[in-house]
Amino acid sequence: MNWKSAVLRGAFGFAVVSTAAFAVWAYGARWFQDHGGEGAMYAACFGVFILLAGLLLHPLAGSMGRFYGSFFPAFLAYAALWCIAWFAMRDQAGEWLGSAVGCTAFSAVLAWRLGSWRGLGLAIGVLFVTHSAGYFAGEWLYYGSGKTAVDRLLWGVLYGLGFGAGIGHNN
């Protein structure tokens, strides 16, 4: 798959995945308040990311098995570090720190699992920029609007486009 096709598949595929995961927050946040709290909601979102990502993005890795063998541990490392930064700080500094350490971990785990360390610095940089652009554009839209379920879904779209483009670029 050529570079442009990989970026487009990553961006649009992960936008769909992310929108579905953000739907857990958009439509289930109140339910999770009484059923496990914020941590349980994040775990449910993680599950949606993992289940759907393979269906839409596995061509980036060549096969479903190879995709899950690399994406699952990379996304787990990203999500764990992002959540640690967020839960520890609960502010925009925590989000930026989460983006930096999460994208670094995601890229490093992919490099390890795929056996390709060449270009790791560029991969980290591209993923950090695209991920942060999508995440913070979505956040800006959400907090600048009515904070409705639709606004949460739109955040998911923008986050997915950014993170997915970085994943596709680093294919």
mmCIF file of N, CA, C and O in Angstrom, residues 9 15 20 35 53 55 61 68 82-83 87-89 91 102 106 109 120 125 132 137 143 148 156-158 166:
data_model
loop_
_atom_site.group_PDB
_atom_site.id
_atom_site.type_symbol
_atom_site.label_atom_id
_atom_site.label_comp_id
_atom_site.label_asym_id
_atom_site.label_seq_id
_atom_site.Cartn_x
_atom_site.Cartn_y
_atom_site.Cartn_z
ATOM 1 N N ARG A 9 -6.379 5.571 4.582
ATOM 2 C CA ARG A 9 -7.023 4.435 5.246
ATOM 3 C C ARG A 9 -6.930 4.609 6.760
ATOM 4 O O ARG A 9 -7.895 4.386 7.477
ATOM 5 N N ALA A 15 -11.071 7.178 12.156
ATOM 6 C CA ALA A 15 -12.147 8.120 12.491
ATOM 7 C C ALA A 15 -13.441 7.369 12.776
ATOM 8 O O ALA A 15 -14.178 7.706 13.717
ATOM 9 N N ALA A 20 -17.048 5.486 17.072
ATOM 10 C CA ALA A 20 -17.762 4.418 17.787
ATOM 11 C C ALA A 20 -17.320 4.350 19.248
ATOM 12 O O ALA A 20 -18.148 4.191 20.153
ATOM 13 N N HIS A 35 -21.927 2.582 37.396
ATOM 14 C CA HIS A 35 -21.481 1.230 37.034
ATOM 15 C C HIS A 35 -19.987 1.214 36.728
ATOM 16 O O HIS A 35 -19.584 0.941 35.590
ATOM 17 N N ALA A 53 -10.726 -1.557 15.379
ATOM 18 C CA ALA A 53 -9.510 -1.156 14.654
ATOM 19 C C ALA A 53 -9.031 -2.258 13.721
ATOM 20 O O ALA A 53 -8.657 -1.991 12.577
ATOM 21 N N LEU A 55 -10.720 -4.579 12.273
ATOM 22 C CA LEU A 55 -11.612 -4.753 11.124
ATOM 23 C C LEU A 55 -11.334 -3.737 10.021
ATOM 24 O O LEU A 55 -11.397 -4.057 8.837
ATOM 25 N N ALA A 61 -1.230 -3.555 8.000
ATOM 26 C CA ALA A 61 -0.200 -4.499 8.464
ATOM 27 C C ALA A 61 -0.115 -5.741 7.580
ATOM 28 O O ALA A 61 0.757 -6.577 7.787
ATOM 29 N N TYR A 68 -3.214 -7.155 14.811
ATOM 30 C CA TYR A 68 -3.508 -7.254 16.236
ATOM 31 C C TYR A 68 -2.259 -7.538 17.064
ATOM 32 O O TYR A 68 -2.135 -7.063 18.188
ATOM 33 N N TRP A 82 -1.485 7.415 28.575
ATOM 34 C CA TRP A 82 -2.343 8.598 28.461
ATOM 35 C C TRP A 82 -3.240 8.698 29.695
ATOM 36 O O TRP A 82 -3.379 9.774 30.277
ATOM 37 N N CYS A 83 -3.831 7.598 30.103
ATOM 38 C CA CYS A 83 -4.727 7.614 31.267
ATOM 39 C C CYS A 83 -3.982 7.961 32.552
ATOM 40 O O CYS A 83 -4.494 8.712 33.393
ATOM 41 N N PHE A 87 -5.272 11.018 34.662
ATOM 42 C CA PHE A 87 -5.779 10.820 36.021
ATOM 43 C C PHE A 87 -4.880 11.492 37.057
ATOM 44 O O PHE A 87 -5.365 11.927 38.102
ATOM 45 N N ALA A 88 -3.585 11.574 36.796
ATOM 46 C CA ALA A 88 -2.662 12.214 37.741
ATOM 47 C C ALA A 88 -2.810 13.730 37.754
ATOM 48 O O ALA A 88 -2.695 14.361 38.808
ATOM 49 N N MET A 89 -3.089 14.330 36.607
ATOM 50 C CA MET A 89 -3.079 15.792 36.504
ATOM 51 C C MET A 89 -4.462 16.401 36.276
ATOM 52 O O MET A 89 -4.713 17.516 36.700
ATOM 53 N N ASP A 91 -5.822 17.924 33.808
ATOM 54 C CA ASP A 91 -5.839 19.238 33.166
ATOM 55 C C ASP A 91 -5.181 19.109 31.789
ATOM 56 O O ASP A 91 -4.794 18.020 31.374
ATOM 57 N N GLY A 102 2.252 8.809 25.403
ATOM 58 C CA GLY A 102 1.435 7.803 24.745
ATOM 59 C C GLY A 102 1.869 7.560 23.312
ATOM 60 O O GLY A 102 1.993 6.408 22.874
ATOM 61 N N PHE A 106 3.416 4.170 21.828
ATOM 62 C CA PHE A 106 2.746 3.521 20.702
ATOM 63 C C PHE A 106 3.752 3.252 19.587
ATOM 64 O O PHE A 106 3.842 2.133 19.071
ATOM 65 N N VAL A 109 6.501 0.608 20.647
ATOM 66 C CA VAL A 109 5.984 -0.759 20.683
ATOM 67 C C VAL A 109 5.764 -1.280 19.264
ATOM 68 O O VAL A 109 6.087 -2.435 18.961
ATOM 69 N N LEU A 120 12.287 5.700 13.776
ATOM 70 C CA LEU A 120 11.441 5.788 14.968
ATOM 71 C C LEU A 120 11.232 7.235 15.407
ATOM 72 O O LEU A 120 10.114 7.613 15.767
ATOM 73 N N GLY A 125 7.427 11.691 16.084
ATOM 74 C CA GLY A 125 7.099 13.095 15.810
ATOM 75 C C GLY A 125 5.824 13.256 15.008
ATOM 76 O O GLY A 125 4.961 14.073 15.348
ATOM 77 N N SER A 132 -2.116 14.912 18.362
ATOM 78 C CA SER A 132 -2.412 16.115 19.153
ATOM 79 C C SER A 132 -3.306 17.076 18.387
ATOM 80 O O SER A 132 -4.217 17.678 18.966
ATOM 81 N N ALA A 137 -8.092 19.677 18.564
ATOM 82 C CA ALA A 137 -9.139 20.307 17.738
ATOM 83 C C ALA A 137 -10.508 19.816 18.201
ATOM 84 O O ALA A 137 -11.458 20.605 18.315
ATOM 85 N N TYR A 143 -15.565 21.921 23.879
ATOM 86 C CA TYR A 143 -15.707 22.916 24.944
ATOM 87 C C TYR A 143 -16.191 24.264 24.427
ATOM 88 O O TYR A 143 -16.691 25.073 25.204
ATOM 89 N N THR A 148 -22.722 18.576 23.811
ATOM 90 C CA THR A 148 -23.773 17.582 23.605
ATOM 91 C C THR A 148 -23.159 16.247 23.189
ATOM 92 O O THR A 148 -21.954 16.147 22.936
ATOM 93 N N GLY A 156 -14.618 12.700 18.633
ATOM 94 C CA GLY A 156 -14.136 11.389 18.211
ATOM 95 C C GLY A 156 -13.712 11.353 16.755
ATOM 96 O O GLY A 156 -12.698 10.741 16.410
ATOM 97 N N VAL A 157 -14.471 12.015 15.903
ATOM 98 C CA VAL A 157 -14.121 12.077 14.480
ATOM 99 C C VAL A 157 -12.762 12.754 14.303
ATOM 100 O O VAL A 157 -11.866 12.227 13.617
ATOM 101 N N LEU A 158 -12.582 13.922 14.917
ATOM 102 C CA LEU A 158 -11.332 14.673 14.751
ATOM 103 C C LEU A 158 -10.142 13.938 15.360
ATOM 104 O O LEU A 158 -9.066 13.870 14.753
ATOM 105 N N GLY A 166 -1.661 9.548 11.541
ATOM 106 C CA GLY A 166 -0.326 9.233 12.053
ATOM 107 C C GLY A 166 -0.035 7.744 12.002
ATOM 108 O O GLY A 166 1.068 7.318 11.650
#
